[in-house]
């Protein structure tokens, strides 16, 4: 069988690796338009703060690694078009400019995503940057050396992490968000307000409910002027972090997609064309808490989907389990983690949802030290199932978000979580773990309802 993989970051590498595990004789060709593979963009903020000294350490695989496994790796090759009926691709070698045709039996599309670039006047200014790729990360690092005041547009995970990174490196930072809270896709407003307060305490200027309308260069003062629906902000440098879009133009009109252009897949990563599979940021994920398909561009989803695509091109071997969109970030010494639906998103999805908030120390007060933690647990009042949770503490609570993810995956109720067996050891928690305790609050809230 001849397999062609288009795009080689997380999903593409996982697919190729899985193919060679079980079917080492498969003919695999990988096309990647960049001169590198496997870049971990989630590490950009670590590089900007100096916690990671070399940006090159953000690569976890090389073209040579994939070649040793048995793949034909064609970096700096841009796939210009795909004809799914003829099972053909038209490809350009970006070094030689030669255009040629290739064929496949099975195609895996792992073309990833691109940064949403709003159609705003001045966004092509050299002082307005994006944040995703290796080259963009190098540009961000170099530009920030000579620019003191940085304005970040968009306060999702990327924007907030960059705000921390630049605040930690003695930059003046402005963060502009069009919503009434930051991190609106991940946490409810109560925790968002806590994170906003933490950013402000660390010197970040946060502006909510402001939509950027244009960028303009003030040549006299050598500044970038960011014009919003409310006011004007001046900065030395602006970084746009307004989300991601699926990079799927090659298959438009040839396979089914959602209204945003993300490829629709079945339980086996197969598209509406039986010989085309998709994985990673190019496609949707089944979002288990809401029982629907959603666009969730996370590296964890890409790796799992890529590996399963590599398994399932030979037959329906293993189903994709879906996702809870579990994620976490470290911010000024705190961990913020979440899994599943927020209360506001659960209500938008039509659930009769409620939430409870637990605040307390993560371990007994008689221990030499402890840390306060806050947990928001979201659940469905009709069937009492856990829908999501958010955790915030100086204590490492990221793994507790993984536990919540399993609970959602397994359709556990607040009653299950209230008494599920968890270890007790004074170094780590109370006799009832804090996840037990927040679920017990939910049970009690329903008892009194």
Tab-separated table of C-alpha atoms in Angstrom:
chain	number	residue	atom	x	y	z
A	1	UNK	CA	0.000	0.000	0.000
A	2	UNK	CA	1.179	3.514	-0.799
A	3	UNK	CA	0.304	6.104	1.830
A	4	UNK	CA	0.853	9.831	1.436
A	5	UNK	CA	0.852	12.076	4.504
A	6	UNK	CA	0.407	15.792	3.851
A	7	UNK	CA	1.733	17.896	6.717
A	8	UNK	CA	4.189	16.742	9.341
A	9	UNK	CA	3.773	18.196	12.774
A	10	UNK	CA	2.156	16.217	15.610
A	11	UNK	CA	-0.514	14.284	13.694
A	12	UNK	CA	1.659	13.483	10.689
A	13	UNK	CA	4.525	12.153	12.788
A	14	UNK	CA	2.189	10.076	14.968
A	15	UNK	CA	0.535	8.592	11.860
A	16	UNK	CA	3.826	7.627	10.239
A	17	UNK	CA	5.200	6.130	13.448
A	18	UNK	CA	2.075	4.023	13.969
A	19	UNK	CA	2.086	2.777	10.373
A	20	UNK	CA	5.634	1.476	10.666
A	21	UNK	CA	4.941	-0.246	13.995
A	22	UNK	CA	2.423	-2.683	12.550
A	23	UNK	CA	3.105	-2.446	8.803
A	24	UNK	CA	6.817	-1.721	8.326
A	25	UNK	CA	6.727	-2.547	4.609
A	26	UNK	CA	4.241	0.230	3.806
A	27	UNK	CA	5.389	2.799	1.253
A	28	UNK	CA	4.980	6.126	3.057
A	29	UNK	CA	5.704	9.528	1.537
A	30	UNK	CA	5.491	12.661	3.678
A	31	UNK	CA	5.141	16.144	2.215
A	32	UNK	CA	5.916	19.159	4.409
A	33	UNK	CA	6.177	22.715	3.066
A	34	UNK	CA	8.433	23.917	5.901
A	35	UNK	CA	12.089	22.998	6.331
A	36	UNK	CA	11.377	21.292	9.664
A	37	UNK	CA	8.960	18.882	11.319
A	38	UNK	CA	7.489	18.399	14.811
A	39	UNK	CA	7.726	21.964	16.154
A	40	UNK	CA	6.097	22.326	19.596
A	41	UNK	CA	4.563	25.796	19.372
A	42	UNK	CA	3.296	25.449	22.947
A	43	UNK	CA	6.902	25.987	24.056
A	44	UNK	CA	7.302	29.425	22.472
A	45	UNK	CA	6.541	31.284	25.700
A	46	UNK	CA	9.151	29.168	27.529
A	47	UNK	CA	11.723	30.197	24.952
A	48	UNK	CA	10.802	33.864	25.251
A	49	UNK	CA	11.355	33.787	29.031
A	50	UNK	CA	14.639	31.902	28.738
A	51	UNK	CA	13.403	28.749	30.482
A	52	UNK	CA	14.188	26.949	27.236
A	53	UNK	CA	17.545	28.164	25.945
A	54	UNK	CA	17.384	26.857	22.377
A	55	UNK	CA	14.286	27.093	20.212
A	56	UNK	CA	15.584	24.057	18.334
A	57	UNK	CA	14.920	21.995	21.458
A	58	UNK	CA	11.205	22.420	20.671
A	59	UNK	CA	11.590	19.821	17.908
A	60	UNK	CA	11.056	16.258	19.102
A	61	UNK	CA	11.703	14.549	15.766
A	62	UNK	CA	13.668	15.233	12.596
A	63	UNK	CA	13.204	14.283	8.942
A	64	UNK	CA	16.131	11.915	9.423
A	65	UNK	CA	14.272	10.106	12.228
A	66	UNK	CA	11.317	9.477	9.932
A	67	UNK	CA	13.605	8.402	7.100
A	68	UNK	CA	15.195	5.800	9.392
A	69	UNK	CA	11.727	4.421	10.124
A	70	UNK	CA	11.201	3.948	6.392
A	71	UNK	CA	9.408	7.072	5.179
A	72	UNK	CA	10.271	9.160	2.141
A	73	UNK	CA	10.357	12.614	3.679
A	74	UNK	CA	9.982	15.555	1.327
A	75	UNK	CA	10.483	18.774	3.294
A	76	UNK	CA	10.141	22.135	1.523
A	77	UNK	CA	7.573	20.527	-0.768
A	78	UNK	CA	4.235	22.287	-1.125
A	79	UNK	CA	1.203	20.241	-2.165
A	80	UNK	CA	-0.580	22.491	-4.646
A	81	UNK	CA	-3.692	20.387	-5.262
A	82	UNK	CA	-5.296	17.057	-4.463
A	83	UNK	CA	-7.569	15.104	-6.815
A	84	UNK	CA	-9.305	12.523	-4.658
A	85	UNK	CA	-11.070	10.898	-7.623
A	86	UNK	CA	-7.786	10.244	-9.431
A	87	UNK	CA	-5.859	9.624	-6.180
A	88	UNK	CA	-3.288	12.193	-7.282
A	89	UNK	CA	-1.430	15.156	-5.849
A	90	UNK	CA	0.354	18.000	-7.588
A	91	UNK	CA	3.465	19.004	-5.642
A	92	UNK	CA	6.030	21.802	-5.956
A	93	UNK	CA	9.622	21.423	-4.796
A	94	UNK	CA	10.163	24.825	-3.181
A	95	UNK	CA	13.934	24.674	-3.747
A	96	UNK	CA	13.945	23.791	-7.433
A	97	UNK	CA	10.444	25.121	-8.277
A	98	UNK	CA	9.815	21.853	-10.118
A	99	UNK	CA	6.168	20.739	-10.128
A	100	UNK	CA	5.345	17.045	-10.317
A	101	UNK	CA	2.492	14.595	-9.754
A	102	UNK	CA	2.332	11.829	-7.160
A	103	UNK	CA	-0.248	9.146	-6.439
A	104	UNK	CA	-1.571	7.390	-3.356
A	105	UNK	CA	-3.729	4.497	-2.221
A	106	UNK	CA	-4.538	6.133	1.110
A	107	UNK	CA	-4.126	9.795	2.001
A	108	UNK	CA	-3.733	11.225	5.510
A	109	UNK	CA	-4.356	14.959	5.732
A	110	UNK	CA	-2.540	16.442	8.699
A	111	UNK	CA	-2.146	19.933	7.302
A	112	UNK	CA	-2.736	21.593	10.666
A	113	UNK	CA	-4.001	25.116	11.144
A	114	UNK	CA	-3.016	28.698	10.643
A	115	UNK	CA	-3.383	31.785	12.805
A	116	UNK	CA	-6.599	33.665	12.137
A	117	UNK	CA	-5.564	36.979	10.621
A	118	UNK	CA	-8.418	39.471	10.938
A	119	UNK	CA	-8.977	41.576	7.796
A	120	UNK	CA	-7.835	44.760	9.481
A	121	UNK	CA	-6.096	47.773	8.019
A	122	UNK	CA	-2.395	47.736	8.855
A	123	UNK	CA	-2.194	44.107	9.923
A	124	UNK	CA	0.572	43.538	7.372
A	125	UNK	CA	2.813	46.066	9.152
A	126	UNK	CA	6.236	44.649	10.031
A	127	UNK	CA	5.592	45.530	13.687
A	128	UNK	CA	2.442	43.347	13.772
A	129	UNK	CA	3.444	39.718	14.326
A	130	UNK	CA	1.805	36.289	14.599
A	131	UNK	CA	2.638	33.399	16.928
A	132	UNK	CA	2.606	29.756	15.878
A	133	UNK	CA	5.468	28.546	13.677
A	134	UNK	CA	9.197	28.145	14.280
A	135	UNK	CA	10.026	31.126	12.061
A	136	UNK	CA	7.409	33.282	13.788
A	137	UNK	CA	8.857	32.331	17.179
A	138	UNK	CA	12.325	33.417	16.066
A	139	UNK	CA	10.882	36.713	14.843
A	140	UNK	CA	9.078	37.277	18.155
A	141	UNK	CA	12.243	36.674	20.149
A	142	UNK	CA	14.380	38.925	17.985
A	143	UNK	CA	11.807	41.728	17.821
A	144	UNK	CA	11.203	41.815	21.567
A	145	UNK	CA	14.886	42.461	22.274
A	146	UNK	CA	14.602	46.002	20.947
A	147	UNK	CA	10.972	46.767	21.729
A	148	UNK	CA	9.917	47.545	25.285
A	149	UNK	CA	6.119	47.906	25.060
A	150	UNK	CA	4.256	44.944	23.568
A	151	UNK	CA	0.529	44.770	22.916
A	152	UNK	CA	-1.099	41.349	22.556
A	153	UNK	CA	-4.432	41.068	20.755
A	154	UNK	CA	-6.457	38.085	21.956
A	155	UNK	CA	-6.529	36.533	25.430
A	156	UNK	CA	-6.824	32.826	24.863
A	157	UNK	CA	-4.096	30.462	26.070
A	158	UNK	CA	-1.501	31.759	23.606
A	159	UNK	CA	-2.171	35.412	24.348
A	160	UNK	CA	-2.144	34.961	28.122
A	161	UNK	CA	1.038	32.870	28.056
A	162	UNK	CA	2.768	35.486	25.929
A	163	UNK	CA	1.599	38.223	28.316
A	164	UNK	CA	3.234	36.371	31.199
A	165	UNK	CA	6.404	35.690	29.194
A	166	UNK	CA	6.915	39.332	28.291
A	167	UNK	CA	5.942	40.596	31.757
A	168	UNK	CA	8.554	38.242	33.217
A	169	UNK	CA	11.222	39.692	30.924
A	170	UNK	CA	10.721	43.325	31.963
A	171	UNK	CA	8.508	44.364	29.077
A	172	UNK	CA	5.508	46.622	29.399
A	173	UNK	CA	2.567	44.491	28.286
A	174	UNK	CA	-0.922	45.384	27.132
A	175	UNK	CA	-3.487	42.607	26.610
A	176	UNK	CA	-6.621	43.396	24.584
A	177	UNK	CA	-9.606	41.034	24.583
A	178	UNK	CA	-12.871	41.452	22.644
A	179	UNK	CA	-14.881	39.409	25.186
A	180	UNK	CA	-15.903	40.423	28.712
A	181	UNK	CA	-13.360	37.977	30.155
A	182	UNK	CA	-10.071	36.357	29.233
A	183	UNK	CA	-9.734	32.604	28.563
A	184	UNK	CA	-13.467	32.486	27.826
A	185	UNK	CA	-13.226	29.097	26.087
A	186	UNK	CA	-11.601	27.469	29.109
A	187	UNK	CA	-12.914	28.885	32.386
A	188	UNK	CA	-15.957	30.649	33.770
A	189	UNK	CA	-15.820	34.305	34.729
A	190	UNK	CA	-15.027	33.791	38.410
A	191	UNK	CA	-11.692	32.087	37.664
A	192	UNK	CA	-11.077	34.348	34.699
A	193	UNK	CA	-11.350	37.330	37.038
A	194	UNK	CA	-8.779	35.735	39.369
A	195	UNK	CA	-6.349	35.240	36.480
A	196	UNK	CA	-6.977	38.788	35.266
A	197	UNK	CA	-6.185	40.108	38.742
A	198	UNK	CA	-2.972	38.053	38.741
A	199	UNK	CA	-1.959	39.516	35.375
A	200	UNK	CA	-2.659	43.047	36.570
A	201	UNK	CA	-0.705	42.440	39.790
A	202	UNK	CA	2.229	41.445	37.587
A	203	UNK	CA	2.010	44.694	35.636
A	204	UNK	CA	-0.018	43.623	32.598
A	205	UNK	CA	-2.557	46.183	31.358
A	206	UNK	CA	-5.735	44.224	30.588
A	207	UNK	CA	-8.519	45.725	28.463
A	208	UNK	CA	-11.772	43.779	28.082
A	209	UNK	CA	-14.676	44.301	25.687
A	210	UNK	CA	-12.390	46.027	23.204
A	211	UNK	CA	-12.341	44.923	19.573
A	212	UNK	CA	-9.325	45.914	17.503
A	213	UNK	CA	-10.320	47.691	14.306
A	214	UNK	CA	-7.023	48.744	12.733
A	215	UNK	CA	-3.256	49.037	13.146
A	216	UNK	CA	-1.488	52.230	12.162
A	217	UNK	CA	2.194	53.205	12.226
A	218	UNK	CA	3.070	56.468	13.956
A	219	UNK	CA	6.317	57.236	12.170
A	220	UNK	CA	6.992	60.356	14.235
A	221	UNK	CA	7.051	58.467	17.546
A	222	UNK	CA	8.108	55.147	16.006
A	223	UNK	CA	5.089	53.371	17.493
A	224	UNK	CA	2.327	51.023	16.392
A	225	UNK	CA	-1.110	52.466	17.122
A	226	UNK	CA	-3.777	49.847	17.850
A	227	UNK	CA	-7.208	51.323	17.233
A	228	UNK	CA	-10.149	49.651	18.990
A	229	UNK	CA	-13.870	50.334	19.197
A	230	UNK	CA	-13.195	52.290	22.409
A	231	UNK	CA	-9.808	53.971	22.223
A	232	UNK	CA	-6.264	53.879	20.849
A	233	UNK	CA	-3.261	52.081	22.323
A	234	UNK	CA	0.377	52.736	21.470
A	235	UNK	CA	3.056	50.047	21.518
A	236	UNK	CA	6.430	49.202	20.050
A	237	UNK	CA	5.194	45.847	18.845
A	238	UNK	CA	1.798	44.123	18.422
A	239	UNK	CA	1.179	40.370	18.423
A	240	UNK	CA	-2.067	38.937	17.069
A	241	UNK	CA	-3.325	35.809	18.898
A	242	UNK	CA	-6.920	35.578	17.714
A	243	UNK	CA	-7.258	31.822	17.299
A	244	UNK	CA	-6.679	29.212	14.627
A	245	UNK	CA	-8.415	27.969	11.478
A	246	UNK	CA	-8.169	24.553	9.851
A	247	UNK	CA	-5.855	24.479	6.844
A	248	UNK	CA	-8.061	22.448	4.505
A	249	UNK	CA	-8.265	24.336	1.212
A	250	UNK	CA	-6.739	21.345	-0.648
A	251	UNK	CA	-9.831	19.219	0.026
A	252	UNK	CA	-12.531	21.868	-0.223
A	253	UNK	CA	-15.471	20.472	-2.178
A	254	UNK	CA	-14.025	16.946	-2.123
A	255	UNK	CA	-14.806	15.825	1.425
A	256	UNK	CA	-17.408	16.921	3.954
A	257	UNK	CA	-16.457	19.816	6.220
A	258	UNK	CA	-18.130	21.828	8.948
A	259	UNK	CA	-19.167	25.428	8.391
A	260	UNK	CA	-15.740	26.672	9.467
A	261	UNK	CA	-13.861	24.453	7.007
A	262	UNK	CA	-12.683	21.750	9.413
A	263	UNK	CA	-12.832	18.245	7.935
A	264	UNK	CA	-15.530	15.940	9.290
A	265	UNK	CA	-14.330	12.485	10.325
A	266	UNK	CA	-15.954	9.308	11.611
A	267	UNK	CA	-14.941	7.204	14.619
A	268	UNK	CA	-11.984	5.821	12.652
A	269	UNK	CA	-10.618	9.178	11.389
A	270	UNK	CA	-12.035	8.466	7.940
A	271	UNK	CA	-13.481	11.355	5.932
A	272	UNK	CA	-16.494	11.126	3.618
A	273	UNK	CA	-14.015	9.769	1.049
A	274	UNK	CA	-13.052	6.246	2.190
A	275	UNK	CA	-9.440	6.622	0.991
A	276	UNK	CA	-8.829	9.940	2.759
A	277	UNK	CA	-8.191	10.247	6.499
A	278	UNK	CA	-7.685	13.413	8.525
A	279	UNK	CA	-6.077	14.144	11.880
A	280	UNK	CA	-5.075	17.064	14.063
A	281	UNK	CA	-5.905	20.711	13.547
A	282	UNK	CA	-7.219	20.040	10.031
A	283	UNK	CA	-10.305	18.257	11.327
A	284	UNK	CA	-12.996	18.300	13.973
A	285	UNK	CA	-12.919	16.309	17.191
A	286	UNK	CA	-15.849	14.611	18.879
A	287	UNK	CA	-16.360	16.676	22.021
A	288	UNK	CA	-17.734	14.169	24.513
A	289	UNK	CA	-19.270	16.504	27.130
A	290	UNK	CA	-21.499	18.198	24.548
A	291	UNK	CA	-22.019	15.095	22.370
A	292	UNK	CA	-21.100	16.998	19.215
A	293	UNK	CA	-18.284	17.716	16.805
A	294	UNK	CA	-16.155	20.750	17.601
A	295	UNK	CA	-12.958	22.340	16.386
A	296	UNK	CA	-10.430	21.848	19.193
A	297	UNK	CA	-6.869	22.485	17.958
A	298	UNK	CA	-4.810	20.882	20.732
A	299	UNK	CA	-1.571	18.927	20.352
A	300	UNK	CA	-3.017	16.120	22.488
A	301	UNK	CA	-5.884	15.637	20.031
A	302	UNK	CA	-3.482	15.751	17.080
A	303	UNK	CA	-1.197	13.047	18.470
A	304	UNK	CA	-4.055	10.682	19.305
A	305	UNK	CA	-5.864	11.248	16.019
A	306	UNK	CA	-2.669	10.855	14.008
A	307	UNK	CA	-1.790	7.578	15.689
A	308	UNK	CA	-5.303	6.214	15.154
A	309	UNK	CA	-5.313	7.283	11.512
A	310	UNK	CA	-2.089	5.327	11.105
A	311	UNK	CA	-3.772	2.269	12.599
A	312	UNK	CA	-7.085	2.532	10.780
A	313	UNK	CA	-5.964	3.004	7.171
A	314	UNK	CA	-5.463	-0.759	7.139
A	315	UNK	CA	-8.971	-1.444	8.447
A	316	UNK	CA	-11.201	-0.345	11.300
A	317	UNK	CA	-8.872	-1.301	14.118
A	318	UNK	CA	-9.531	1.154	16.943
A	319	UNK	CA	-12.148	3.842	17.490
A	320	UNK	CA	-11.330	7.404	18.371
A	321	UNK	CA	-12.628	8.047	21.888
A	322	UNK	CA	-13.224	11.751	21.420
A	323	UNK	CA	-11.931	14.511	23.631
A	324	UNK	CA	-12.741	16.538	26.719
A	325	UNK	CA	-10.417	19.370	25.561
A	326	UNK	CA	-8.360	18.945	28.723
A	327	UNK	CA	-5.611	21.538	29.063
A	328	UNK	CA	-3.501	23.428	31.571
A	329	UNK	CA	-1.117	26.324	31.848
A	330	UNK	CA	1.314	27.694	34.433
A	331	UNK	CA	0.935	31.395	35.151
A	332	UNK	CA	3.131	33.314	37.594
A	333	UNK	CA	3.586	30.202	39.742
A	334	UNK	CA	-0.068	29.111	39.592
A	335	UNK	CA	-1.551	26.205	37.669
A	336	UNK	CA	-4.791	26.742	35.785
A	337	UNK	CA	-6.343	23.558	34.404
A	338	UNK	CA	-9.669	22.662	32.862
A	339	UNK	CA	-11.551	19.803	31.253
A	340	UNK	CA	-14.943	19.637	29.586
A	341	UNK	CA	-17.603	22.329	29.590
A	342	UNK	CA	-17.686	25.553	31.544
A	343	UNK	CA	-21.025	26.473	33.105
A	344	UNK	CA	-21.643	29.155	30.488
A	345	UNK	CA	-20.816	26.839	27.590
A	346	UNK	CA	-22.931	24.033	29.089
A	347	UNK	CA	-25.926	26.338	29.213
A	348	UNK	CA	-25.305	27.440	25.624
A	349	UNK	CA	-25.361	23.769	24.646
A	350	UNK	CA	-28.794	23.419	26.210
A	351	UNK	CA	-27.908	21.523	29.389
A	352	UNK	CA	-29.772	22.089	32.629
A	353	UNK	CA	-26.377	22.711	34.154
A	354	UNK	CA	-25.233	23.894	37.548
A	355	UNK	CA	-21.889	24.381	39.247
A	356	UNK	CA	-20.350	24.419	42.703
A	357	UNK	CA	-17.142	26.029	43.917
A	358	UNK	CA	-14.752	24.423	46.385
A	359	UNK	CA	-12.123	26.573	48.103
A	360	UNK	CA	-9.729	25.075	50.576
A	361	UNK	CA	-6.201	23.890	51.255
A	362	UNK	CA	-5.089	20.926	49.211
A	363	UNK	CA	-3.671	19.138	52.291
A	364	UNK	CA	-4.048	19.311	56.102
A	365	UNK	CA	-3.252	22.588	57.845
A	366	UNK	CA	-0.900	20.804	60.263
A	367	UNK	CA	1.556	20.217	57.427
A	368	UNK	CA	4.494	22.673	57.284
A	369	UNK	CA	3.041	24.332	54.184
A	370	UNK	CA	-0.071	24.072	52.068
A	371	UNK	CA	-1.708	25.986	49.216
A	372	UNK	CA	-5.208	27.205	48.631
A	373	UNK	CA	-6.999	25.744	45.662
A	374	UNK	CA	-10.189	26.662	43.862
A	375	UNK	CA	-12.256	24.116	41.928
A	376	UNK	CA	-15.333	24.805	39.844
A	377	UNK	CA	-17.299	21.622	39.089
A	378	UNK	CA	-19.976	21.708	36.370
A	379	UNK	CA	-22.640	19.022	36.136
A	380	UNK	CA	-25.949	18.164	34.473
A	381	UNK	CA	-28.821	18.437	36.949
A	382	UNK	CA	-30.990	16.017	34.971
A	383	UNK	CA	-28.711	12.947	35.019
A	384	UNK	CA	-26.086	14.268	37.529
A	385	UNK	CA	-23.235	13.572	35.121
A	386	UNK	CA	-19.981	15.511	35.415
A	387	UNK	CA	-19.705	17.953	32.510
A	388	UNK	CA	-16.497	19.771	33.339
A	389	UNK	CA	-14.202	21.305	35.922
A	390	UNK	CA	-11.702	24.131	36.321
A	391	UNK	CA	-8.882	24.174	38.871
A	392	UNK	CA	-6.611	26.990	40.026
A	393	UNK	CA	-3.838	26.799	42.608
A	394	UNK	CA	-0.143	27.217	43.308
A	395	UNK	CA	-0.320	23.498	43.968
A	396	UNK	CA	0.066	21.318	40.863
A	397	UNK	CA	-3.542	20.478	39.968
A	398	UNK	CA	-3.066	19.614	36.282
A	399	UNK	CA	-3.301	15.865	36.903
A	400	UNK	CA	-6.627	16.381	38.670
A	401	UNK	CA	-7.943	17.803	35.391
A	402	UNK	CA	-6.928	14.495	33.816
A	403	UNK	CA	-9.019	12.691	36.434
A	404	UNK	CA	-12.009	14.864	35.566
A	405	UNK	CA	-11.411	14.049	31.905
A	406	UNK	CA	-11.705	10.333	32.655
A	407	UNK	CA	-14.896	10.958	34.645
A	408	UNK	CA	-16.478	12.777	31.704
A	409	UNK	CA	-15.261	10.132	29.263
A	410	UNK	CA	-16.811	7.395	31.404
A	411	UNK	CA	-20.041	9.359	32.016
A	412	UNK	CA	-19.544	9.394	35.773
A	413	UNK	CA	-21.956	11.282	38.011
A	414	UNK	CA	-21.312	13.664	40.865
A	415	UNK	CA	-22.313	10.753	43.140
A	416	UNK	CA	-19.539	8.608	41.645
A	417	UNK	CA	-16.939	11.337	41.996
A	418	UNK	CA	-18.012	12.115	45.569
A	419	UNK	CA	-16.973	8.692	46.804
A	420	UNK	CA	-14.584	7.261	44.225
A	421	UNK	CA	-11.506	5.723	45.847
A	422	UNK	CA	-8.573	8.130	46.010
A	423	UNK	CA	-5.457	7.915	48.127
A	424	UNK	CA	-5.038	9.775	51.395
A	425	UNK	CA	-1.590	10.798	52.542
A	426	UNK	CA	-1.022	14.059	54.453
A	427	UNK	CA	1.703	15.071	52.014
A	428	UNK	CA	-0.828	15.090	49.175
A	429	UNK	CA	-4.425	15.605	50.339
A	430	UNK	CA	-7.096	15.249	53.020
A	431	UNK	CA	-8.827	11.924	53.881
A	432	UNK	CA	-11.327	12.925	51.192
A	433	UNK	CA	-9.444	14.165	48.147
A	434	UNK	CA	-10.423	17.660	46.992
A	435	UNK	CA	-12.153	16.171	43.945
A	436	UNK	CA	-14.287	14.089	46.306
A	437	UNK	CA	-15.048	17.214	48.322
A	438	UNK	CA	-16.156	19.381	45.412
A	439	UNK	CA	-18.413	16.560	44.184
A	440	UNK	CA	-19.886	16.221	47.683
A	441	UNK	CA	-20.748	19.921	47.518
A	442	UNK	CA	-22.630	19.257	44.284
A	443	UNK	CA	-24.485	16.321	45.816
A	444	UNK	CA	-25.488	18.463	48.778
A	445	UNK	CA	-26.563	21.304	46.521
A	446	UNK	CA	-28.897	18.955	44.667
A	447	UNK	CA	-30.218	17.478	47.925
A	448	UNK	CA	-31.263	20.923	49.047
A	449	UNK	CA	-32.734	21.936	45.691
